[in-house]
Amino acid sequence: MATFADMATLLMAFFVLILSFAEMNVPKYKEVSGSMNDAFGVQRKVPVVEPPMSDSVIAKQFSQAKVETTPLNTIQEQTTDVPQPEDPELRVTTSPSDSDLSSDLEKVQAALKDEIARGDVEVVRQDDKISVVVNSASAEGLESGQDGDSSGRTLSQDTISLYAKVAEAQTSVVTEIQVVDKSPAQDTQVADASSSIPQEPQVEAGNNELEQIRARLAPEISQALVNVEMEDNQIKITLADQGSFVSGSADLRVQFLGLLDRVGQSISDAGGSVTISGHTDSIPIAFSMRFNSNWDLSAARSASVADYLVTQDYLSTGSVAVQGFADTVPLAPNDTADGRARNRRIEIMIDKRG
């Protein structure tokens, strides 16, 4: 049975066969074409667009644009036959001491900025030390006694405050700080004391124990490490806080032992009874297993100083007593860092009557 596909295939083959038998009558075709042109009308003029004829793809009328030249700013070296001085050689120092000293000098100047602004002191650099020069106007802090003799001079409150600031600054710097007084009396006293230091310090026979101790401790007094004065017919030696103890502890620091040795040597032959008192600031003790309050801490610190002086044979056991006052006898208000530093101290009272 034939399908539709078979019928379509046969029809196509038949059509191809008929076409192969056909012949194209060209003249007859042109005749028919002419008849149709006459009947319907045909545009006889056909525009022909001819491609441009040229020797190159670049237009012959091409001309280069006019360009204005721009001169470059060329820097040329200027030469001369005149000899020129040589550039100074820059020296770069790698010594840590110079940088440390400059940094320490700035710290001391910042600590004493108020005194410097008032013209009371000058902070200068001398060799490898920092000198705090006390001007003559502020030397009024050294007050003479009623008899007018310099042996009865005591330090005023302003001078003690100045020395306390110097002492606090010393704890934060490495460079040694020395205090120089421009007043003639103080210069003479320091010069006489310094000349006697290399030998076993001995003063003239007529001087009392106060002047002997001052002469022996003159360098420490000039550096605001120690203050020596007469109070109620007793010799009072005040040791400023120089980081003498570990914070919140009664353990002596190594750098404090040298000062204790010099103080012990100065009072070893003074005689009489010696009372060592400890004072603290008002900051309460926190996280301490040994001390419950500043009372315990102040008493323990005075006992540590007494134990060291007795152990080194500077004092005898029977002549020494210790006391702890906590923050009950302040020298300055405890609301500032300077005031708290002044209040943290050790006082040694020598009573010749004992």
Short mmCIF file of C-alpha atoms in Angstrom, two decimals:
data_model
loop_
_atom_site.label_atom_id
_atom_site.label_comp_id
_atom_site.label_asym_id
_atom_site.label_seq_id
_atom_site.Cartn_x
_atom_site.Cartn_y
_atom_site.Cartn_z
CA MET A 1 0.00 0.00 0.00
CA ALA A 2 1.49 3.32 -1.08
CA THR A 3 1.89 6.03 1.51
CA PHE A 4 1.73 9.78 1.13
CA ALA A 5 5.52 9.99 1.23
CA ASP A 6 5.82 7.57 -1.65
CA MET A 7 3.35 9.59 -3.68
CA ALA A 8 5.24 12.84 -3.01
CA THR A 9 8.50 11.25 -4.04
CA LEU A 10 7.03 10.00 -7.28
CA LEU A 11 5.52 13.42 -8.02
CA MET A 12 8.87 15.15 -7.48
CA ALA A 13 10.63 12.69 -9.75
CA PHE A 14 8.02 13.25 -12.41
CA PHE A 15 8.43 17.04 -12.21
CA VAL A 16 12.20 16.78 -12.55
CA LEU A 17 11.81 14.53 -15.52
CA ILE A 18 9.50 16.96 -17.29
CA LEU A 19 11.88 19.87 -16.56
CA SER A 20 14.76 17.99 -18.10
CA PHE A 21 12.87 17.63 -21.33
CA ALA A 22 12.06 21.38 -21.55
CA GLU A 23 14.02 23.76 -23.82
CA MET A 24 14.62 27.54 -23.21
CA ASN A 25 13.66 29.62 -26.24
CA VAL A 26 15.78 32.74 -25.64
CA PRO A 27 14.47 34.88 -28.52
CA LYS A 28 10.93 34.12 -27.53
CA TYR A 29 11.77 35.04 -23.93
CA LYS A 30 13.21 38.40 -24.98
CA GLU A 31 10.15 39.07 -27.09
CA VAL A 32 7.83 38.42 -24.23
CA SER A 33 10.03 40.57 -21.99
CA GLY A 34 9.86 43.46 -24.43
CA SER A 35 6.10 43.22 -24.63
CA MET A 36 5.82 43.38 -20.89
CA ASN A 37 8.14 46.42 -20.74
CA ASP A 38 5.99 48.25 -23.23
CA ALA A 39 2.83 47.34 -21.39
CA PHE A 40 3.81 48.21 -17.87
CA GLY A 41 6.56 50.81 -18.40
CA VAL A 42 10.05 50.44 -17.05
CA GLN A 43 12.66 53.05 -15.96
CA ARG A 44 15.10 53.10 -18.76
CA LYS A 45 17.84 55.22 -17.13
CA VAL A 46 19.55 53.20 -14.49
CA PRO A 47 22.12 55.23 -12.46
CA VAL A 48 25.33 53.37 -12.09
CA VAL A 49 27.45 54.19 -9.06
CA GLU A 50 31.00 53.59 -10.03
CA PRO A 51 33.55 52.90 -7.27
CA PRO A 52 36.23 55.58 -6.87
CA MET A 53 39.37 54.90 -8.79
CA SER A 54 42.60 55.83 -7.03
CA ASP A 55 46.20 54.78 -6.73
CA SER A 56 46.10 54.69 -2.90
CA VAL A 57 43.61 54.54 -0.08
CA ILE A 58 45.02 57.83 1.21
CA ALA A 59 43.43 60.89 -0.27
CA LYS A 60 45.74 62.84 -2.52
CA GLN A 61 44.40 66.14 -1.17
CA PHE A 62 45.64 65.28 2.38
CA SER A 63 47.82 68.00 3.98
CA GLN A 64 49.58 67.98 7.37
CA ALA A 65 48.13 70.23 10.06
CA LYS A 66 50.17 73.19 11.19
CA VAL A 67 51.73 72.51 14.60
CA GLU A 68 53.40 75.12 16.78
CA THR A 69 56.50 73.92 18.56
CA THR A 70 56.64 74.10 22.36
CA PRO A 71 60.12 74.47 23.83
CA LEU A 72 60.90 72.28 26.87
CA ASN A 73 62.08 73.91 30.10
CA THR A 74 65.48 72.30 30.29
CA ILE A 75 67.45 72.94 33.49
CA GLN A 76 71.13 73.15 32.81
CA GLU A 77 73.89 73.09 35.37
CA GLN A 78 75.61 76.38 35.95
CA THR A 79 79.34 76.10 36.11
CA THR A 80 81.88 78.58 37.31
CA ASP A 81 85.62 78.68 37.72
CA VAL A 82 85.40 80.37 41.12
CA PRO A 83 86.18 77.84 43.91
CA GLN A 84 83.19 77.21 46.14
CA PRO A 85 83.32 76.37 49.88
CA GLU A 86 82.82 72.72 50.70
CA ASP A 87 79.58 71.65 52.32
CA PRO A 88 79.98 70.93 56.02
CA GLU A 89 79.96 67.27 56.92
CA LEU A 90 76.85 66.19 58.75
CA ARG A 91 77.66 64.21 61.83
CA VAL A 92 75.17 61.62 62.94
CA THR A 93 75.62 60.34 66.45
CA THR A 94 74.46 56.92 67.45
CA SER A 95 75.37 57.32 71.09
CA PRO A 96 72.33 56.52 73.24
CA SER A 97 73.58 58.78 76.01
CA ASP A 98 73.01 61.98 74.00
CA SER A 99 69.45 61.07 73.11
CA ASP A 100 68.70 59.89 76.64
CA LEU A 101 70.13 63.08 78.14
CA SER A 102 68.06 65.27 75.81
CA SER A 103 64.93 63.29 76.61
CA ASP A 104 65.62 63.49 80.35
CA LEU A 105 66.25 67.24 80.07
CA GLU A 106 62.84 67.73 78.46
CA LYS A 107 61.17 65.67 81.20
CA VAL A 108 62.79 67.75 83.96
CA GLN A 109 61.84 70.99 82.20
CA ALA A 110 58.24 69.77 81.94
CA ALA A 111 58.18 68.86 85.63
CA LEU A 112 59.49 72.31 86.64
CA LYS A 113 57.64 74.34 84.01
CA ASP A 114 55.85 76.49 86.61
CA GLU A 115 59.09 77.39 88.42
CA ILE A 116 60.81 78.08 85.10
CA ALA A 117 57.94 80.35 84.02
CA ARG A 118 58.26 82.34 87.25
CA GLY A 119 62.02 82.61 86.80
CA ASP A 120 62.75 80.75 90.03
CA VAL A 121 64.92 78.08 88.44
CA GLU A 122 66.79 77.30 85.27
CA VAL A 123 67.27 73.78 83.93
CA VAL A 124 70.49 73.44 81.92
CA ARG A 125 72.67 70.64 80.64
CA GLN A 126 76.17 70.39 82.07
CA ASP A 127 78.39 67.61 80.73
CA ASP A 128 76.50 64.38 81.39
CA LYS A 129 74.29 65.83 84.15
CA ILE A 130 71.18 67.97 84.40
CA SER A 131 71.60 71.04 86.61
CA VAL A 132 68.66 72.80 88.25
CA VAL A 133 69.97 76.30 88.97
CA VAL A 134 68.03 78.06 91.73
CA ASN A 135 68.06 81.80 91.10
CA SER A 136 68.95 84.27 93.83
CA ALA A 137 65.36 85.52 93.97
CA SER A 138 64.11 82.10 95.01
CA ALA A 139 67.01 81.64 97.41
CA GLU A 140 64.87 83.45 99.98
CA GLY A 141 63.59 79.96 100.79
CA LEU A 142 66.67 79.58 102.95
CA GLU A 143 65.68 81.48 106.08
CA SER A 144 68.29 82.35 108.69
CA GLY A 145 67.81 82.03 112.45
CA GLN A 146 67.31 84.80 114.93
CA ASP A 147 71.03 85.31 115.49
CA GLY A 148 71.57 85.94 111.79
CA ASP A 149 73.98 83.02 111.50
CA SER A 150 73.60 80.68 108.57
CA SER A 151 73.82 77.69 110.88
CA GLY A 152 70.19 78.20 111.83
CA ARG A 153 68.87 78.30 108.26
CA THR A 154 65.84 76.21 107.39
CA LEU A 155 64.13 75.48 104.11
CA SER A 156 60.86 77.24 103.42
CA GLN A 157 57.77 75.48 102.15
CA ASP A 158 58.33 76.65 98.55
CA THR A 159 61.91 75.39 98.56
CA ILE A 160 60.84 72.03 99.96
CA SER A 161 58.18 71.81 97.25
CA LEU A 162 60.82 72.56 94.62
CA TYR A 163 63.12 69.88 96.00
CA ALA A 164 60.23 67.41 96.09
CA LYS A 165 59.55 68.02 92.39
CA VAL A 166 63.22 67.54 91.61
CA ALA A 167 63.22 64.32 93.61
CA GLU A 168 60.14 63.05 91.78
CA ALA A 169 61.70 63.96 88.43
CA GLN A 170 64.83 62.03 89.37
CA THR A 171 62.78 58.84 89.72
CA SER A 172 61.56 59.11 86.12
CA VAL A 173 64.91 59.89 84.44
CA VAL A 174 68.22 58.10 84.19
CA THR A 175 70.50 61.14 84.10
CA GLU A 176 71.72 62.49 87.42
CA ILE A 177 70.09 65.76 88.52
CA GLN A 178 71.99 68.25 90.65
CA VAL A 179 70.59 71.38 92.30
CA VAL A 180 72.79 74.47 92.22
CA ASP A 181 71.96 77.51 94.36
CA LYS A 182 73.14 80.90 93.10
CA SER A 183 73.02 82.46 96.56
CA PRO A 184 76.56 83.23 97.81
CA ALA A 185 75.99 81.68 101.23
CA GLN A 186 74.78 78.41 99.78
CA ASP A 187 77.62 78.31 97.25
CA THR A 188 80.16 78.80 100.00
CA GLN A 189 78.56 76.09 102.13
CA VAL A 190 78.47 73.58 99.26
CA ALA A 191 82.02 74.42 98.21
CA ASP A 192 83.36 73.95 101.74
CA ALA A 193 81.48 70.71 102.13
CA SER A 194 82.60 69.39 98.75
CA SER A 195 86.23 70.12 99.54
CA SER A 196 85.97 68.07 102.70
CA ILE A 197 84.20 65.08 101.12
CA PRO A 198 87.26 63.25 99.69
CA GLN A 199 88.79 63.06 103.15
CA GLU A 200 87.06 61.80 106.26
CA PRO A 201 84.60 64.70 106.66
CA GLN A 202 85.68 66.78 109.62
CA VAL A 203 84.52 70.32 110.33
CA GLU A 204 86.05 72.84 112.61
CA ALA A 205 85.94 72.11 116.32
CA GLY A 206 83.43 74.85 117.10
CA ASN A 207 80.65 73.53 114.78
CA ASN A 208 77.73 71.59 116.19
CA GLU A 209 76.37 68.24 115.08
CA LEU A 210 73.87 69.89 112.73
CA GLU A 211 76.58 71.55 110.68
CA GLN A 212 78.65 68.38 110.66
CA ILE A 213 75.78 66.36 109.21
CA ARG A 214 74.96 69.09 106.69
CA ALA A 215 78.56 69.22 105.56
CA ARG A 216 78.77 65.47 105.13
CA LEU A 217 75.47 65.31 103.24
CA ALA A 218 76.01 68.48 101.19
CA PRO A 219 75.94 66.71 97.79
CA GLU A 220 72.71 64.91 98.69
CA ILE A 221 71.17 68.14 100.00
CA SER A 222 72.04 69.95 96.76
CA GLN A 223 70.32 67.17 94.80
CA ALA A 224 67.16 67.38 96.97
CA LEU A 225 67.65 63.81 98.17
CA VAL A 226 68.02 64.79 101.83
CA ASN A 227 66.93 67.73 103.98
CA VAL A 228 68.64 68.43 107.32
CA GLU A 229 67.23 70.95 109.80
CA MET A 230 66.84 71.65 113.50
CA GLU A 231 63.39 71.07 115.00
CA ASP A 232 62.62 71.32 118.72
CA ASN A 233 66.31 71.05 119.60
CA GLN A 234 66.50 67.82 117.61
CA ILE A 235 68.27 67.15 114.34
CA LYS A 236 65.72 66.14 111.73
CA ILE A 237 66.87 64.33 108.58
CA THR A 238 64.18 63.90 105.93
CA LEU A 239 64.70 61.36 103.15
CA ALA A 240 62.55 62.26 100.14
CA ASP A 241 60.72 59.62 98.17
CA GLN A 242 63.06 58.57 95.37
CA GLY A 243 61.50 55.22 94.61
CA SER A 244 63.14 54.05 97.84
CA PHE A 245 60.67 51.21 98.35
CA VAL A 246 58.81 48.85 96.09
CA SER A 247 55.28 50.19 95.60
CA GLY A 248 53.03 48.94 98.39
CA SER A 249 55.94 47.17 100.08
CA ALA A 250 58.59 47.79 102.75
CA ASP A 251 61.40 46.21 100.73
CA LEU A 252 64.33 48.57 100.14
CA ARG A 253 65.37 49.16 96.56
CA VAL A 254 69.03 48.66 95.65
CA GLN A 255 69.50 52.27 94.51
CA PHE A 256 68.30 53.49 97.93
CA LEU A 257 70.99 51.60 99.87
CA GLY A 258 73.79 53.95 98.77
CA LEU A 259 71.94 56.95 100.19
CA LEU A 260 71.28 55.07 103.45
CA ASP A 261 74.99 54.27 103.71
CA ARG A 262 75.94 57.94 103.40
CA VAL A 263 73.28 58.98 105.93
CA GLY A 264 74.42 56.23 108.31
CA GLN A 265 78.04 57.34 108.06
CA SER A 266 76.99 60.93 108.78
CA ILE A 267 75.05 60.09 111.97
CA SER A 268 77.13 57.17 113.25
CA ASP A 269 79.05 59.35 115.72
CA ALA A 270 76.22 61.77 116.49
CA GLY A 271 75.23 59.99 119.70
CA GLY A 272 71.90 60.35 121.51
CA SER A 273 68.68 58.54 120.74
CA VAL A 274 67.46 58.06 117.17
CA THR A 275 63.79 57.82 116.17
CA ILE A 276 62.96 56.73 112.63
CA SER A 277 59.45 57.61 111.40
CA GLY A 278 57.66 56.40 108.29
CA HIS A 279 55.09 58.48 106.42
CA THR A 280 52.83 57.58 103.47
CA ASP A 281 50.29 59.30 101.28
CA SER A 282 46.53 58.88 101.58
CA ILE A 283 46.18 56.27 98.84
CA PRO A 284 44.84 53.12 100.55
CA ILE A 285 46.64 49.82 100.13
CA ALA A 286 45.07 47.40 97.69
CA PHE A 287 45.78 43.72 97.09
CA SER A 288 48.37 43.32 99.85
CA MET A 289 48.63 40.12 101.87
CA ARG A 290 51.11 41.65 104.33
CA PHE A 291 49.79 45.12 105.16
CA ASN A 292 46.24 45.93 106.12
CA SER A 293 46.61 49.72 106.01
CA ASN A 294 49.07 52.57 105.61
CA TRP A 295 49.73 52.34 109.35
CA ASP A 296 51.29 48.92 108.90
CA LEU A 297 53.14 50.03 105.78
CA SER A 298 54.65 53.19 107.33
CA ALA A 299 55.79 51.31 110.44
CA ALA A 300 57.29 48.50 108.35
CA ARG A 301 59.20 50.95 106.16
CA SER A 302 60.69 52.76 109.14
CA ALA A 303 61.61 49.37 110.62
CA SER A 304 63.34 48.38 107.35
CA VAL A 305 65.47 51.54 107.45
CA ALA A 306 66.31 51.02 111.12
CA ASP A 307 67.19 47.37 110.53
CA TYR A 308 69.56 48.29 107.70
CA LEU A 309 71.34 51.03 109.71
CA VAL A 310 71.73 48.70 112.69
CA THR A 311 72.88 45.77 110.54
CA GLN A 312 75.55 47.94 108.93
CA ASP A 313 76.73 49.05 112.43
CA TYR A 314 75.84 52.69 111.86
CA LEU A 315 73.54 52.69 114.90
CA SER A 316 73.25 50.57 118.02
CA THR A 317 70.12 48.59 118.75
CA GLY A 318 69.40 50.21 122.11
CA SER A 319 69.37 53.77 120.73
CA VAL A 320 66.88 53.26 117.89
CA ALA A 321 63.07 53.50 117.94
CA VAL A 322 60.67 53.24 115.00
CA GLN A 323 57.30 54.90 114.40
CA GLY A 324 54.62 54.79 111.72
CA PHE A 325 52.36 57.79 111.10
CA ALA A 326 50.63 56.66 107.87
CA ASP A 327 49.17 59.83 106.28
CA THR A 328 48.40 61.71 109.52
CA VAL A 329 51.33 64.17 109.25
CA PRO A 330 51.26 65.37 105.64
CA LEU A 331 53.55 68.08 104.28
CA ALA A 332 51.24 68.87 101.36
CA PRO A 333 47.70 68.04 100.19
CA ASN A 334 47.27 64.53 98.85
CA ASP A 335 45.10 65.59 95.91
CA THR A 336 48.08 66.05 93.57
CA ALA A 337 50.93 63.79 92.53
CA ASP A 338 53.51 66.31 93.80
CA GLY A 339 51.83 66.49 97.17
CA ARG A 340 51.67 62.72 97.53
CA ALA A 341 55.34 62.44 96.57
CA ARG A 342 56.29 64.92 99.29
CA ASN A 343 54.25 63.06 101.89
CA ARG A 344 55.96 59.72 101.19
CA ARG A 345 59.12 60.10 103.25
CA ILE A 346 61.33 58.76 106.03
CA GLU A 347 62.29 61.08 108.92
CA ILE A 348 65.23 60.45 111.25
CA MET A 349 65.14 62.44 114.51
CA ILE A 350 68.36 62.63 116.55
CA ASP A 351 67.84 63.74 120.15
CA LYS A 352 71.10 64.69 121.82
CA ARG A 353 69.30 64.91 125.14
CA GLY A 354 68.61 61.18 125.06
#
